[in-house]
């Protein structure tokens, strides 16, 4: 039974993410999500209290997945945090970041929701900072790893917006690599023993 519940929860999160991306947060309701997920509305409420709770779970899931992808990339002995990482994260999650923008830019939105989005960004920044400290120790001599993390996250989000409005992917990748190397230089250390 626990495996079934976890699988159902994943299906709900995937459905909610897709619908929110297609229609926008304000235009999706719990009935839409339940119908698309192939369940009754009361069943959906067994998993999530309300739309806000469900939306926060989709954002939390996104942040965890991106953080995991970052950790996997930085822990690998044959990758560096360059265009390879950017391309993978962009391919898997790039469009999903638009959910953050929609909420932040929607008037009349619950301030608790905006605050939670800020908390989720801090979660990924903390993970990035930790891995920069572990994998790019020389970076600490040049600048604060938390500042580097902020700059990289802002760059990633900004490049997602630029891509949406027509910047070709090769220019997106080149922009990422140029700024990344300006920030960290050639200080990346391959350390396959890190997990």
mmCIF file of C-alpha atoms in Angstrom, residues 55-171:
data_model
loop_
_atom_site.group_PDB
_atom_site.id
_atom_site.type_symbol
_atom_site.label_atom_id
_atom_site.label_comp_id
_atom_site.label_asym_id
_atom_site.label_seq_id
_atom_site.Cartn_x
_atom_site.Cartn_y
_atom_site.Cartn_z
ATOM 1 C CA UNK A 55 1.442 23.641 -5.637
ATOM 2 C CA UNK A 56 4.017 23.934 -2.875
ATOM 3 C CA UNK A 57 4.654 20.199 -3.169
ATOM 4 C CA UNK A 58 5.242 20.569 -6.929
ATOM 5 C CA UNK A 59 7.751 23.356 -6.315
ATOM 6 C CA UNK A 60 9.473 21.420 -3.518
ATOM 7 C CA UNK A 61 9.716 18.409 -5.818
ATOM 8 C CA UNK A 62 11.242 20.566 -8.559
ATOM 9 C CA UNK A 63 13.818 22.084 -6.201
ATOM 10 C CA UNK A 64 14.795 18.647 -4.861
ATOM 11 C CA UNK A 65 15.181 17.220 -8.368
ATOM 12 C CA UNK A 66 17.334 20.130 -9.549
ATOM 13 C CA UNK A 67 19.426 19.900 -6.365
ATOM 14 C CA UNK A 68 19.872 16.169 -6.906
ATOM 15 C CA UNK A 69 20.911 16.775 -10.522
ATOM 16 C CA UNK A 70 23.437 19.365 -9.353
ATOM 17 C CA UNK A 71 24.864 17.020 -6.723
ATOM 18 C CA UNK A 72 25.098 14.149 -9.215
ATOM 19 C CA UNK A 73 26.859 16.385 -11.726
ATOM 20 C CA UNK A 74 29.329 17.750 -9.186
ATOM 21 C CA UNK A 75 29.989 14.331 -7.649
ATOM 22 C CA UNK A 76 30.768 12.740 -11.003
ATOM 23 C CA UNK A 77 34.403 12.286 -11.873
ATOM 24 C CA UNK A 78 33.783 12.968 -15.557
ATOM 25 C CA UNK A 79 31.659 16.092 -15.488
ATOM 26 C CA UNK A 80 32.142 19.669 -14.457
ATOM 27 C CA UNK A 81 29.453 22.255 -13.697
ATOM 28 C CA UNK A 82 29.597 23.591 -17.237
ATOM 29 C CA UNK A 83 27.311 23.406 -20.251
ATOM 30 C CA UNK A 84 26.807 19.668 -19.725
ATOM 31 C CA UNK A 85 25.117 20.264 -16.398
ATOM 32 C CA UNK A 86 23.269 23.297 -17.721
ATOM 33 C CA UNK A 87 21.979 21.360 -20.741
ATOM 34 C CA UNK A 88 20.735 18.462 -18.600
ATOM 35 C CA UNK A 89 18.963 20.700 -16.098
ATOM 36 C CA UNK A 90 17.604 22.898 -18.867
ATOM 37 C CA UNK A 91 16.240 19.883 -20.737
ATOM 38 C CA UNK A 92 14.648 18.314 -17.671
ATOM 39 C CA UNK A 93 13.453 21.359 -15.725
ATOM 40 C CA UNK A 94 13.880 24.587 -17.696
ATOM 41 C CA UNK A 95 10.216 25.114 -18.551
ATOM 42 C CA UNK A 96 9.115 24.254 -15.029
ATOM 43 C CA UNK A 97 10.891 27.294 -13.603
ATOM 44 C CA UNK A 98 8.221 29.460 -15.230
ATOM 45 C CA UNK A 99 5.916 28.379 -12.380
ATOM 46 C CA UNK A 100 8.004 30.471 -9.985
ATOM 47 C CA UNK A 101 7.701 33.544 -12.170
ATOM 48 C CA UNK A 102 3.984 33.237 -12.592
ATOM 49 C CA UNK A 103 3.372 33.098 -8.855
ATOM 50 C CA UNK A 104 5.738 35.933 -7.996
ATOM 51 C CA UNK A 105 4.226 38.165 -10.697
ATOM 52 C CA UNK A 106 0.560 37.366 -9.986
ATOM 53 C CA UNK A 107 -1.257 40.100 -8.111
ATOM 54 C CA UNK A 108 -3.342 39.135 -5.124
ATOM 55 C CA UNK A 109 -1.372 35.953 -4.550
ATOM 56 C CA UNK A 110 -1.037 34.591 -1.036
ATOM 57 C CA UNK A 111 2.078 36.197 0.544
ATOM 58 C CA UNK A 112 2.784 32.909 2.333
ATOM 59 C CA UNK A 113 3.171 31.284 -1.074
ATOM 60 C CA UNK A 114 5.716 33.882 -2.176
ATOM 61 C CA UNK A 115 7.579 33.452 1.125
ATOM 62 C CA UNK A 116 7.631 29.671 0.619
ATOM 63 C CA UNK A 117 9.060 30.133 -2.870
ATOM 64 C CA UNK A 118 11.817 32.238 -1.290
ATOM 65 C CA UNK A 119 12.482 29.451 1.212
ATOM 66 C CA UNK A 120 12.711 26.896 -1.605
ATOM 67 C CA UNK A 121 15.216 29.091 -3.436
ATOM 68 C CA UNK A 122 17.287 29.261 -0.253
ATOM 69 C CA UNK A 123 17.217 25.448 -0.108
ATOM 70 C CA UNK A 124 18.748 25.123 -3.548
ATOM 71 C CA UNK A 125 21.212 27.937 -2.841
ATOM 72 C CA UNK A 126 22.371 26.131 0.307
ATOM 73 C CA UNK A 127 22.869 22.917 -1.660
ATOM 74 C CA UNK A 128 24.754 24.739 -4.400
ATOM 75 C CA UNK A 129 26.930 26.568 -1.873
ATOM 76 C CA UNK A 130 27.854 23.324 -0.121
ATOM 77 C CA UNK A 131 28.885 21.682 -3.351
ATOM 78 C CA UNK A 132 30.828 24.690 -4.578
ATOM 79 C CA UNK A 133 32.711 24.664 -1.265
ATOM 80 C CA UNK A 134 33.419 20.930 -1.632
ATOM 81 C CA UNK A 135 34.156 20.766 -5.347
ATOM 82 C CA UNK A 136 35.639 24.192 -6.007
ATOM 83 C CA UNK A 137 37.577 24.929 -2.813
ATOM 84 C CA UNK A 138 39.755 27.547 -4.501
ATOM 85 C CA UNK A 139 36.579 29.540 -5.185
ATOM 86 C CA UNK A 140 36.481 30.469 -1.478
ATOM 87 C CA UNK A 141 39.757 32.334 -1.941
ATOM 88 C CA UNK A 142 38.258 34.447 -4.721
ATOM 89 C CA UNK A 143 34.702 35.088 -3.519
ATOM 90 C CA UNK A 144 31.944 33.892 -1.220
ATOM 91 C CA UNK A 145 30.466 30.586 -2.526
ATOM 92 C CA UNK A 146 26.983 31.723 -1.476
ATOM 93 C CA UNK A 147 27.352 34.800 -3.705
ATOM 94 C CA UNK A 148 28.540 32.551 -6.549
ATOM 95 C CA UNK A 149 25.495 30.311 -5.985
ATOM 96 C CA UNK A 150 23.171 33.317 -6.120
ATOM 97 C CA UNK A 151 24.798 34.534 -9.320
ATOM 98 C CA UNK A 152 24.568 31.096 -10.957
ATOM 99 C CA UNK A 153 20.931 30.589 -9.956
ATOM 100 C CA UNK A 154 20.022 34.074 -11.208
ATOM 101 C CA UNK A 155 21.896 33.378 -14.440
ATOM 102 C CA UNK A 156 20.139 30.035 -14.894
ATOM 103 C CA UNK A 157 16.702 31.579 -14.342
ATOM 104 C CA UNK A 158 17.512 34.560 -16.549
ATOM 105 C CA UNK A 159 18.727 32.313 -19.355
ATOM 106 C CA UNK A 160 15.490 30.309 -19.121
ATOM 107 C CA UNK A 161 13.577 33.541 -19.725
ATOM 108 C CA UNK A 162 15.880 34.526 -22.590
ATOM 109 C CA UNK A 163 15.456 31.083 -24.165
ATOM 110 C CA UNK A 164 11.664 31.416 -23.917
ATOM 111 C CA UNK A 165 11.767 34.668 -25.856
ATOM 112 C CA UNK A 166 13.995 33.382 -28.613
ATOM 113 C CA UNK A 167 17.684 33.220 -27.653
ATOM 114 C CA UNK A 168 19.091 30.141 -29.449
ATOM 115 C CA UNK A 169 20.178 27.260 -27.221
ATOM 116 C CA UNK A 170 23.807 27.453 -28.363
ATOM 117 C CA UNK A 171 23.958 31.108 -27.239
#
